[in-house]
Structures are given as C-alpha cells and as structure tokens.
C-alpha cells in the first residue's frame, strides 16, 4: 500500500507569507522559457463475496487528467481483447509468472497500436521524452487473486488512476461492460490493473524536474576555486578532501488504508535551502525503496549534500507521485514561488513555500504530500519525526571522502 497523505494547508510562517504575497504573475514573467515539451447493458457480477454493482458507461476518470484517461482507454481495450481465449490465456500466464508485465509486450495488431498510443499520451502528459520507453504495466490487483486466476476465473480489467477517496473502482469485462467494485474490499474475482511503471517514470521525471529547476536558477553550483586556488571558502576547502552529508539510516511511513487497486508507492523528497550564492535551491532525491507503509527501510541513502548549501540547515518535503505529475509544470510552480525569496543573512524555512507553490487542484490524486522536515541540521544524529506525524527518519552526519 502507498503511504499517501493529503496536504493540509496550514498557516504559512510570517516571513514566508510576506514573501509569497508577491505577485505570482511577476514571478512567472521573470522565469526563463521552459526547455522541452509542456506537456452496453449492465451485467450481473460473478464475485458476490465482495460488494459489487454493475454500471454502464462509467469512465472512472478524473476530469482533465490525461494520464488516468489513457490508462482507462488501455484497460477497456485490453478487457475487450480478452474475449479471445488464446489472448486471455497468454495474458494469464504472463501475469502469473511475473508480478508486473510490460503491457505493450502482451499485445498484437490493433491492440498494440492502441496501447502504444496510450503510452505516448502518458509520456507527453508527464512532460517526459518519448524515448523514456514503455510505461504501461499490467499486474494483479492483489496477491490473493492468484488462486482464482489460476483456476480459470475470467478476470476483469481496471485502471489504477483512481482517487484515494473514491468509494468504488471501475473494472471492465471482456464484453466491454463496466462494473463497480468496492475500493476498500478486495474482490474475490481476479482483476488485472493497468498501471504505470512508476520507478521508470519517476526516475525520468526527476531528471526532468532537476533539469528544469536548474534552468530556472534553483540549483546553484558548489563554490568554484579561485584561479590560484588560494582564496576559497572554508566549505570549499573541506571539499578538496571530501564533503559532509546527511544520510538516512532508517525510515518508516504510516498506514493510511488506501484502496486495494493502488500498487507500490513512488516516493521522492525535495530538499530545499539556500545555495552558496545565496539563492534558493531545490534538490530532488529519489527514494525508490519506499514501497510500503508500516515498513522500516534502512537505505543508508544520502539525503543532503551540505557542500551545496550556504547554511548548515535545510528543509525536506517528501512527496509521492501517483502518476499524473507533469514535471515541467511542477518545476515552474515551485520556481514561481521560490524565486521571490531572497537570502537576508538568516535561514528561512521553505517547506510552506514549496507546498503553497503547488495549485490546489494538483492534490486530487497526485502528487501527494507525505510529510516534511523543517530545519534539518548538518549535525543531526538520531530520529527526526515529520511535521505531520506521518513518518520518521533516522539521520546521521556522514563524510564522503574523495577517492
């Protein structure tokens, strides 16, 4: 299950509120141009053990979201294709043999064209290069369905792009009919879930985000040595032998009882602070191991590289991508707010500024705010709980020596 939590728009700190009161239009006009792309009748359900009702003409798509719409189109097309017993058996064998199967690899002919087009729509909607590769994947909605699928029960097909608060999940049978399934109770009938390869999409997306943040000036470089190498800042001198970091030795996120149709989490953290040039910088950090809530992970991952920061303080905002994030738009939204903040010689927490930079309508299903950590220190050594109480991290100072 994904450790996903809604953002609660709390009161912004006095300093941040004053700074963010600046006109966003002025901030946008000051940004350089973005580099790269923007972006039948009811049936009686055969699984009475779970609360299910059949419906007709239900899309289950969040309005205005291209990614869930593409997933839904792929799910309907795949469901209809399963009327062919040969294709149905081929898909069944592939799903039982692997936890997650590339969807386009299972298709032939017209179905392959439909799925390839959906894949391209998803990549474009997320602001990813077309060369990112196939993103659509197929998996079982729950491991408990393996038995009934293996026994030959005809599966239905659903799209994963369902809001956490939705009471039902829409699944399609091989005749194209839509059925509502209870979102909180795993059905006894096997359900294939059309989803995105989150690890691939997030890794590519964070690359786009990082490049765009640099494009907007939110990723200042580490201090460069002078021509004679003599006059360097103390932190730069230390960098000749290595640099100090903060490392995550353990991390756990809370349980939030989300729908069974959701797969593993796709977690990343935005580390923010003031760069050596006194400008705000943002460093995206992928955390691909954080799949499940209620599980303690011990990654030994570097979270903050202090050689990039002016102060020995930084903030961290942990997020989860639910699939529809356009990383070009996310970078622009963050830059619009943070470029209005200037260094006045004292550290200013930036968590609220990051959260308030993202439009409210982005929080329907993606990207979700998981938790945040204010004023992480270079000397932090121990467990720090998130501001929202949704997670904790054990941190330690870690010196990276030059090889």
mmCIF file of C-alpha atoms in Angstrom, residues 138-403:
data_model
loop_
_atom_site.group_PDB
_atom_site.id
_atom_site.type_symbol
_atom_site.label_atom_id
_atom_site.label_comp_id
_atom_site.label_asym_id
_atom_site.label_seq_id
_atom_site.Cartn_x
_atom_site.Cartn_y
_atom_site.Cartn_z
ATOM 1 C CA UNK A 138 -0.176 -4.925 -16.027
ATOM 2 C CA UNK A 139 -0.444 -6.617 -12.629
ATOM 3 C CA UNK A 140 -2.961 -8.321 -10.373
ATOM 4 C CA UNK A 141 -4.900 -6.057 -8.039
ATOM 5 C CA UNK A 142 -3.956 -8.210 -5.047
ATOM 6 C CA UNK A 143 -1.855 -11.307 -4.419
ATOM 7 C CA UNK A 144 -4.936 -13.100 -3.048
ATOM 8 C CA UNK A 145 -6.352 -13.183 -6.603
ATOM 9 C CA UNK A 146 -3.694 -15.587 -7.895
ATOM 10 C CA UNK A 147 -5.673 -18.646 -6.837
ATOM 11 C CA UNK A 148 -8.891 -17.765 -8.659
ATOM 12 C CA UNK A 149 -6.992 -16.556 -11.722
ATOM 13 C CA UNK A 150 -5.001 -19.778 -11.837
ATOM 14 C CA UNK A 151 -8.226 -21.775 -11.503
ATOM 15 C CA UNK A 152 -9.546 -20.198 -14.692
ATOM 16 C CA UNK A 153 -11.918 -17.481 -13.427
ATOM 17 C CA UNK A 154 -12.304 -14.841 -16.146
ATOM 18 C CA UNK A 155 -10.599 -11.643 -14.982
ATOM 19 C CA UNK A 156 -11.845 -8.082 -15.260
ATOM 20 C CA UNK A 157 -9.567 -5.145 -16.037
ATOM 21 C CA UNK A 158 -9.319 -1.830 -14.165
ATOM 22 C CA UNK A 159 -7.124 1.264 -14.372
ATOM 23 C CA UNK A 160 -5.021 2.267 -11.371
ATOM 24 C CA UNK A 161 -5.728 6.002 -11.756
ATOM 25 C CA UNK A 162 -8.374 6.099 -9.020
ATOM 26 C CA UNK A 163 -8.509 8.798 -6.378
ATOM 27 C CA UNK A 164 -7.812 7.557 -2.854
ATOM 28 C CA UNK A 165 -11.154 8.900 -1.641
ATOM 29 C CA UNK A 166 -13.220 7.181 -4.341
ATOM 30 C CA UNK A 167 -15.571 4.584 -2.780
ATOM 31 C CA UNK A 168 -15.526 2.370 -5.854
ATOM 32 C CA UNK A 169 -13.222 1.079 -8.566
ATOM 33 C CA UNK A 170 -14.452 0.598 -12.147
ATOM 34 C CA UNK A 171 -13.490 -2.674 -13.854
ATOM 35 C CA UNK A 172 -14.360 -3.927 -17.354
ATOM 36 C CA UNK A 173 -15.256 -7.400 -18.553
ATOM 37 C CA UNK A 174 -14.485 -8.890 -21.961
ATOM 38 C CA UNK A 175 -17.801 -7.598 -23.382
ATOM 39 C CA UNK A 176 -16.848 -4.022 -22.514
ATOM 40 C CA UNK A 177 -19.310 -3.731 -19.627
ATOM 41 C CA UNK A 178 -18.258 -1.678 -16.602
ATOM 42 C CA UNK A 179 -18.655 -2.893 -13.025
ATOM 43 C CA UNK A 180 -18.183 -1.027 -9.757
ATOM 44 C CA UNK A 181 -16.073 -2.744 -7.128
ATOM 45 C CA UNK A 182 -15.746 -1.683 -3.502
ATOM 46 C CA UNK A 183 -12.478 0.245 -3.245
ATOM 47 C CA UNK A 184 -11.780 -0.885 0.320
ATOM 48 C CA UNK A 185 -12.530 -4.608 -0.011
ATOM 49 C CA UNK A 186 -10.519 -6.873 -2.303
ATOM 50 C CA UNK A 187 -12.923 -8.675 -4.665
ATOM 51 C CA UNK A 188 -12.819 -12.458 -4.979
ATOM 52 C CA UNK A 189 -12.853 -12.165 -8.776
ATOM 53 C CA UNK A 190 -9.355 -11.577 -10.205
ATOM 54 C CA UNK A 191 -8.794 -8.063 -11.521
ATOM 55 C CA UNK A 192 -5.950 -7.029 -13.795
ATOM 56 C CA UNK A 193 -4.749 -3.499 -13.069
ATOM 57 C CA UNK A 194 -3.372 -1.258 -15.812
ATOM 58 C CA UNK A 195 -0.786 0.956 -14.154
ATOM 59 C CA UNK A 196 2.368 2.916 -14.920
ATOM 60 C CA UNK A 197 5.897 1.678 -14.375
ATOM 61 C CA UNK A 198 6.320 4.105 -11.501
ATOM 62 C CA UNK A 199 10.028 3.546 -10.969
ATOM 63 C CA UNK A 200 10.849 4.254 -14.605
ATOM 64 C CA UNK A 201 8.507 7.246 -14.800
ATOM 65 C CA UNK A 202 9.703 8.796 -11.540
ATOM 66 C CA UNK A 203 13.386 8.373 -12.370
ATOM 67 C CA UNK A 204 12.855 10.054 -15.741
ATOM 68 C CA UNK A 205 10.576 12.680 -14.196
ATOM 69 C CA UNK A 206 13.065 13.656 -11.506
ATOM 70 C CA UNK A 207 15.663 14.078 -14.234
ATOM 71 C CA UNK A 208 13.293 16.491 -15.982
ATOM 72 C CA UNK A 209 12.490 18.231 -12.697
ATOM 73 C CA UNK A 210 16.159 18.654 -11.826
ATOM 74 C CA UNK A 211 16.989 19.999 -15.294
ATOM 75 C CA UNK A 212 14.077 22.445 -15.201
ATOM 76 C CA UNK A 213 14.935 23.653 -11.693
ATOM 77 C CA UNK A 214 18.459 24.323 -12.912
ATOM 78 C CA UNK A 215 17.001 26.079 -15.947
ATOM 79 C CA UNK A 216 15.044 28.360 -13.615
ATOM 80 C CA UNK A 217 18.098 29.001 -11.424
ATOM 81 C CA UNK A 218 17.118 26.864 -8.409
ATOM 82 C CA UNK A 219 20.206 24.649 -8.415
ATOM 83 C CA UNK A 220 23.271 26.780 -7.866
ATOM 84 C CA UNK A 221 26.637 25.129 -8.290
ATOM 85 C CA UNK A 222 29.078 24.433 -5.492
ATOM 86 C CA UNK A 223 31.643 27.208 -4.953
ATOM 87 C CA UNK A 224 34.390 27.142 -7.552
ATOM 88 C CA UNK A 225 38.064 27.586 -6.611
ATOM 89 C CA UNK A 226 39.822 30.818 -7.469
ATOM 90 C CA UNK A 227 42.357 30.912 -10.299
ATOM 91 C CA UNK A 228 45.314 30.409 -7.958
ATOM 92 C CA UNK A 229 43.381 28.005 -5.728
ATOM 93 C CA UNK A 230 44.236 30.013 -2.637
ATOM 94 C CA UNK A 231 41.182 32.022 -1.638
ATOM 95 C CA UNK A 232 38.392 29.553 -1.019
ATOM 96 C CA UNK A 233 35.524 29.447 1.437
ATOM 97 C CA UNK A 234 36.030 27.046 4.374
ATOM 98 C CA UNK A 235 33.416 24.681 2.976
ATOM 99 C CA UNK A 236 35.140 24.674 -0.406
ATOM 100 C CA UNK A 237 38.499 23.884 1.238
ATOM 101 C CA UNK A 238 36.903 20.934 3.004
ATOM 102 C CA UNK A 239 35.569 19.744 -0.330
ATOM 103 C CA UNK A 240 39.140 19.169 -1.529
ATOM 104 C CA UNK A 241 39.235 16.125 0.758
ATOM 105 C CA UNK A 242 35.532 15.342 0.659
ATOM 106 C CA UNK A 243 32.256 16.807 1.903
ATOM 107 C CA UNK A 244 29.741 16.415 4.694
ATOM 108 C CA UNK A 245 26.329 14.922 4.053
ATOM 109 C CA UNK A 246 23.280 13.811 5.995
ATOM 110 C CA UNK A 247 22.494 10.141 5.495
ATOM 111 C CA UNK A 248 19.187 8.325 6.085
ATOM 112 C CA UNK A 249 19.903 5.142 8.037
ATOM 113 C CA UNK A 250 16.243 4.216 8.677
ATOM 114 C CA UNK A 251 12.839 5.482 7.561
ATOM 115 C CA UNK A 252 9.209 4.457 8.025
ATOM 116 C CA UNK A 253 5.918 5.904 6.789
ATOM 117 C CA UNK A 254 2.454 5.452 8.310
ATOM 118 C CA UNK A 255 -0.512 3.337 7.239
ATOM 119 C CA UNK A 256 -3.439 5.194 5.670
ATOM 120 C CA UNK A 257 -5.707 2.332 4.470
ATOM 121 C CA UNK A 258 -5.847 3.284 0.796
ATOM 122 C CA UNK A 259 -7.651 1.368 -1.991
ATOM 123 C CA UNK A 260 -6.505 -2.156 -2.859
ATOM 124 C CA UNK A 261 -6.014 -1.170 -6.502
ATOM 125 C CA UNK A 262 -3.035 1.045 -5.710
ATOM 126 C CA UNK A 263 0.387 -0.508 -6.072
ATOM 127 C CA UNK A 264 3.732 0.380 -4.543
ATOM 128 C CA UNK A 265 4.497 3.948 -3.610
ATOM 129 C CA UNK A 266 6.743 6.174 -5.729
ATOM 130 C CA UNK A 267 8.385 8.422 -3.138
ATOM 131 C CA UNK A 268 10.754 11.309 -3.652
ATOM 132 C CA UNK A 269 11.942 14.174 -1.451
ATOM 133 C CA UNK A 270 12.554 17.803 -2.362
ATOM 134 C CA UNK A 271 15.481 19.104 -0.303
ATOM 135 C CA UNK A 272 15.483 22.895 -0.170
ATOM 136 C CA UNK A 273 17.731 25.571 1.264
ATOM 137 C CA UNK A 274 19.977 28.456 0.254
ATOM 138 C CA UNK A 275 22.834 27.698 -2.109
ATOM 139 C CA UNK A 276 26.340 29.063 -1.809
ATOM 140 C CA UNK A 277 25.266 32.001 -3.986
ATOM 141 C CA UNK A 278 22.503 32.926 -1.510
ATOM 142 C CA UNK A 279 19.716 31.834 -3.875
ATOM 143 C CA UNK A 280 17.131 29.202 -3.066
ATOM 144 C CA UNK A 281 17.997 25.768 -4.467
ATOM 145 C CA UNK A 282 15.954 22.568 -4.703
ATOM 146 C CA UNK A 283 17.463 19.094 -4.963
ATOM 147 C CA UNK A 284 15.101 16.204 -5.866
ATOM 148 C CA UNK A 285 16.044 12.912 -4.191
ATOM 149 C CA UNK A 286 14.529 9.647 -5.450
ATOM 150 C CA UNK A 287 13.634 7.099 -2.746
ATOM 151 C CA UNK A 288 12.677 4.055 -4.862
ATOM 152 C CA UNK A 289 12.864 1.576 -1.980
ATOM 153 C CA UNK A 290 9.965 3.169 -0.042
ATOM 154 C CA UNK A 291 7.298 0.851 -1.435
ATOM 155 C CA UNK A 292 5.061 0.108 1.541
ATOM 156 C CA UNK A 293 3.751 1.861 4.616
ATOM 157 C CA UNK A 294 4.336 0.363 8.031
ATOM 158 C CA UNK A 295 7.726 -0.999 6.961
ATOM 159 C CA UNK A 296 11.094 0.145 8.290
ATOM 160 C CA UNK A 297 13.641 0.615 5.496
ATOM 161 C CA UNK A 298 17.374 1.020 6.147
ATOM 162 C CA UNK A 299 18.763 2.532 2.956
ATOM 163 C CA UNK A 300 21.929 4.330 4.059
ATOM 164 C CA UNK A 301 20.977 6.938 1.451
ATOM 165 C CA UNK A 302 22.494 10.420 1.245
ATOM 166 C CA UNK A 303 19.718 12.985 1.615
ATOM 167 C CA UNK A 304 21.610 16.301 1.824
ATOM 168 C CA UNK A 305 24.984 17.283 0.363
ATOM 169 C CA UNK A 306 25.969 20.194 2.583
ATOM 170 C CA UNK A 307 28.698 21.434 0.244
ATOM 171 C CA UNK A 308 25.917 22.895 -1.920
ATOM 172 C CA UNK A 309 24.330 24.917 0.895
ATOM 173 C CA UNK A 310 25.286 28.221 2.470
ATOM 174 C CA UNK A 311 23.812 27.411 5.863
ATOM 175 C CA UNK A 312 24.054 24.202 7.860
ATOM 176 C CA UNK A 313 20.251 23.995 7.668
ATOM 177 C CA UNK A 314 17.876 22.694 5.014
ATOM 178 C CA UNK A 315 14.259 21.526 4.698
ATOM 179 C CA UNK A 316 12.842 18.334 3.218
ATOM 180 C CA UNK A 317 9.399 17.827 1.667
ATOM 181 C CA UNK A 318 8.546 14.177 0.990
ATOM 182 C CA UNK A 319 6.101 13.546 -1.855
ATOM 183 C CA UNK A 320 4.531 10.645 -3.703
ATOM 184 C CA UNK A 321 3.844 10.658 -7.417
ATOM 185 C CA UNK A 322 0.540 8.971 -8.242
ATOM 186 C CA UNK A 323 1.158 9.002 -11.966
ATOM 187 C CA UNK A 324 -0.200 12.239 -13.424
ATOM 188 C CA UNK A 325 2.512 14.694 -12.407
ATOM 189 C CA UNK A 326 3.837 16.865 -15.227
ATOM 190 C CA UNK A 327 7.402 17.565 -14.117
ATOM 191 C CA UNK A 328 7.808 20.649 -16.298
ATOM 192 C CA UNK A 329 4.745 22.195 -14.656
ATOM 193 C CA UNK A 330 5.872 21.134 -11.180
ATOM 194 C CA UNK A 331 9.261 22.803 -11.671
ATOM 195 C CA UNK A 332 7.613 26.003 -12.914
ATOM 196 C CA UNK A 333 5.167 26.104 -9.997
ATOM 197 C CA UNK A 334 7.966 25.687 -7.469
ATOM 198 C CA UNK A 335 10.199 28.216 -9.206
ATOM 199 C CA UNK A 336 7.373 30.765 -9.397
ATOM 200 C CA UNK A 337 7.172 30.847 -5.600
ATOM 201 C CA UNK A 338 10.759 30.246 -4.542
ATOM 202 C CA UNK A 339 12.399 32.763 -6.870
ATOM 203 C CA UNK A 340 10.650 35.511 -4.916
ATOM 204 C CA UNK A 341 12.530 34.518 -1.733
ATOM 205 C CA UNK A 342 15.897 36.079 -1.114
ATOM 206 C CA UNK A 343 18.594 35.459 1.453
ATOM 207 C CA UNK A 344 18.644 38.112 4.187
ATOM 208 C CA UNK A 345 21.510 36.618 6.150
ATOM 209 C CA UNK A 346 19.417 34.231 8.231
ATOM 210 C CA UNK A 347 17.910 30.883 7.375
ATOM 211 C CA UNK A 348 14.214 30.879 6.358
ATOM 212 C CA UNK A 349 12.289 27.561 6.398
ATOM 213 C CA UNK A 350 10.961 26.796 2.908
ATOM 214 C CA UNK A 351 8.549 23.894 3.479
ATOM 215 C CA UNK A 352 5.399 26.028 3.420
ATOM 216 C CA UNK A 353 6.608 27.909 0.360
ATOM 217 C CA UNK A 354 7.078 24.651 -1.563
ATOM 218 C CA UNK A 355 3.648 23.296 -0.598
ATOM 219 C CA UNK A 356 1.831 26.556 -1.295
ATOM 220 C CA UNK A 357 3.529 26.778 -4.688
ATOM 221 C CA UNK A 358 1.563 23.788 -5.969
ATOM 222 C CA UNK A 359 -2.003 24.511 -7.172
ATOM 223 C CA UNK A 360 -4.802 23.010 -5.073
ATOM 224 C CA UNK A 361 -6.242 21.007 -7.970
ATOM 225 C CA UNK A 362 -2.998 19.024 -8.203
ATOM 226 C CA UNK A 363 -3.783 17.358 -4.884
ATOM 227 C CA UNK A 364 -6.778 15.309 -6.039
ATOM 228 C CA UNK A 365 -4.647 12.232 -6.660
ATOM 229 C CA UNK A 366 -1.141 13.455 -7.397
ATOM 230 C CA UNK A 367 1.389 14.371 -6.300
ATOM 231 C CA UNK A 368 0.580 13.680 -2.653
ATOM 232 C CA UNK A 369 2.221 15.371 0.290
ATOM 233 C CA UNK A 370 3.595 12.652 2.564
ATOM 234 C CA UNK A 371 5.460 14.616 5.265
ATOM 235 C CA UNK A 372 8.003 17.355 5.820
ATOM 236 C CA UNK A 373 11.035 18.024 7.969
ATOM 237 C CA UNK A 374 11.864 21.607 8.925
ATOM 238 C CA UNK A 375 15.412 22.825 9.543
ATOM 239 C CA UNK A 376 17.415 19.669 9.175
ATOM 240 C CA UNK A 377 20.876 20.353 10.563
ATOM 241 C CA UNK A 378 24.245 19.129 9.377
ATOM 242 C CA UNK A 379 24.818 17.825 12.906
ATOM 243 C CA UNK A 380 21.512 15.903 13.178
ATOM 244 C CA UNK A 381 22.256 12.460 14.567
ATOM 245 C CA UNK A 382 19.183 10.487 15.565
ATOM 246 C CA UNK A 383 15.494 10.111 14.779
ATOM 247 C CA UNK A 384 13.501 13.041 13.410
ATOM 248 C CA UNK A 385 9.716 12.752 13.128
ATOM 249 C CA UNK A 386 7.947 14.527 10.297
ATOM 250 C CA UNK A 387 5.940 17.667 10.979
ATOM 251 C CA UNK A 388 2.681 15.865 10.146
ATOM 252 C CA UNK A 389 3.490 12.732 12.114
ATOM 253 C CA UNK A 390 3.173 10.583 9.006
ATOM 254 C CA UNK A 391 6.732 9.327 9.078
ATOM 255 C CA UNK A 392 10.118 9.374 10.726
ATOM 256 C CA UNK A 393 13.732 9.220 9.580
ATOM 257 C CA UNK A 394 16.879 8.338 11.482
ATOM 258 C CA UNK A 395 19.679 10.596 10.278
ATOM 259 C CA UNK A 396 23.417 10.736 10.780
ATOM 260 C CA UNK A 397 26.251 13.009 9.616
ATOM 261 C CA UNK A 398 28.331 11.236 7.000
ATOM 262 C CA UNK A 399 31.585 12.447 5.487
ATOM 263 C CA UNK A 400 32.192 11.456 1.865
ATOM 264 C CA UNK A 401 35.919 11.287 1.206
ATOM 265 C CA UNK A 402 37.491 11.875 -2.148
ATOM 266 C CA UNK A 403 38.828 8.715 -3.710
#
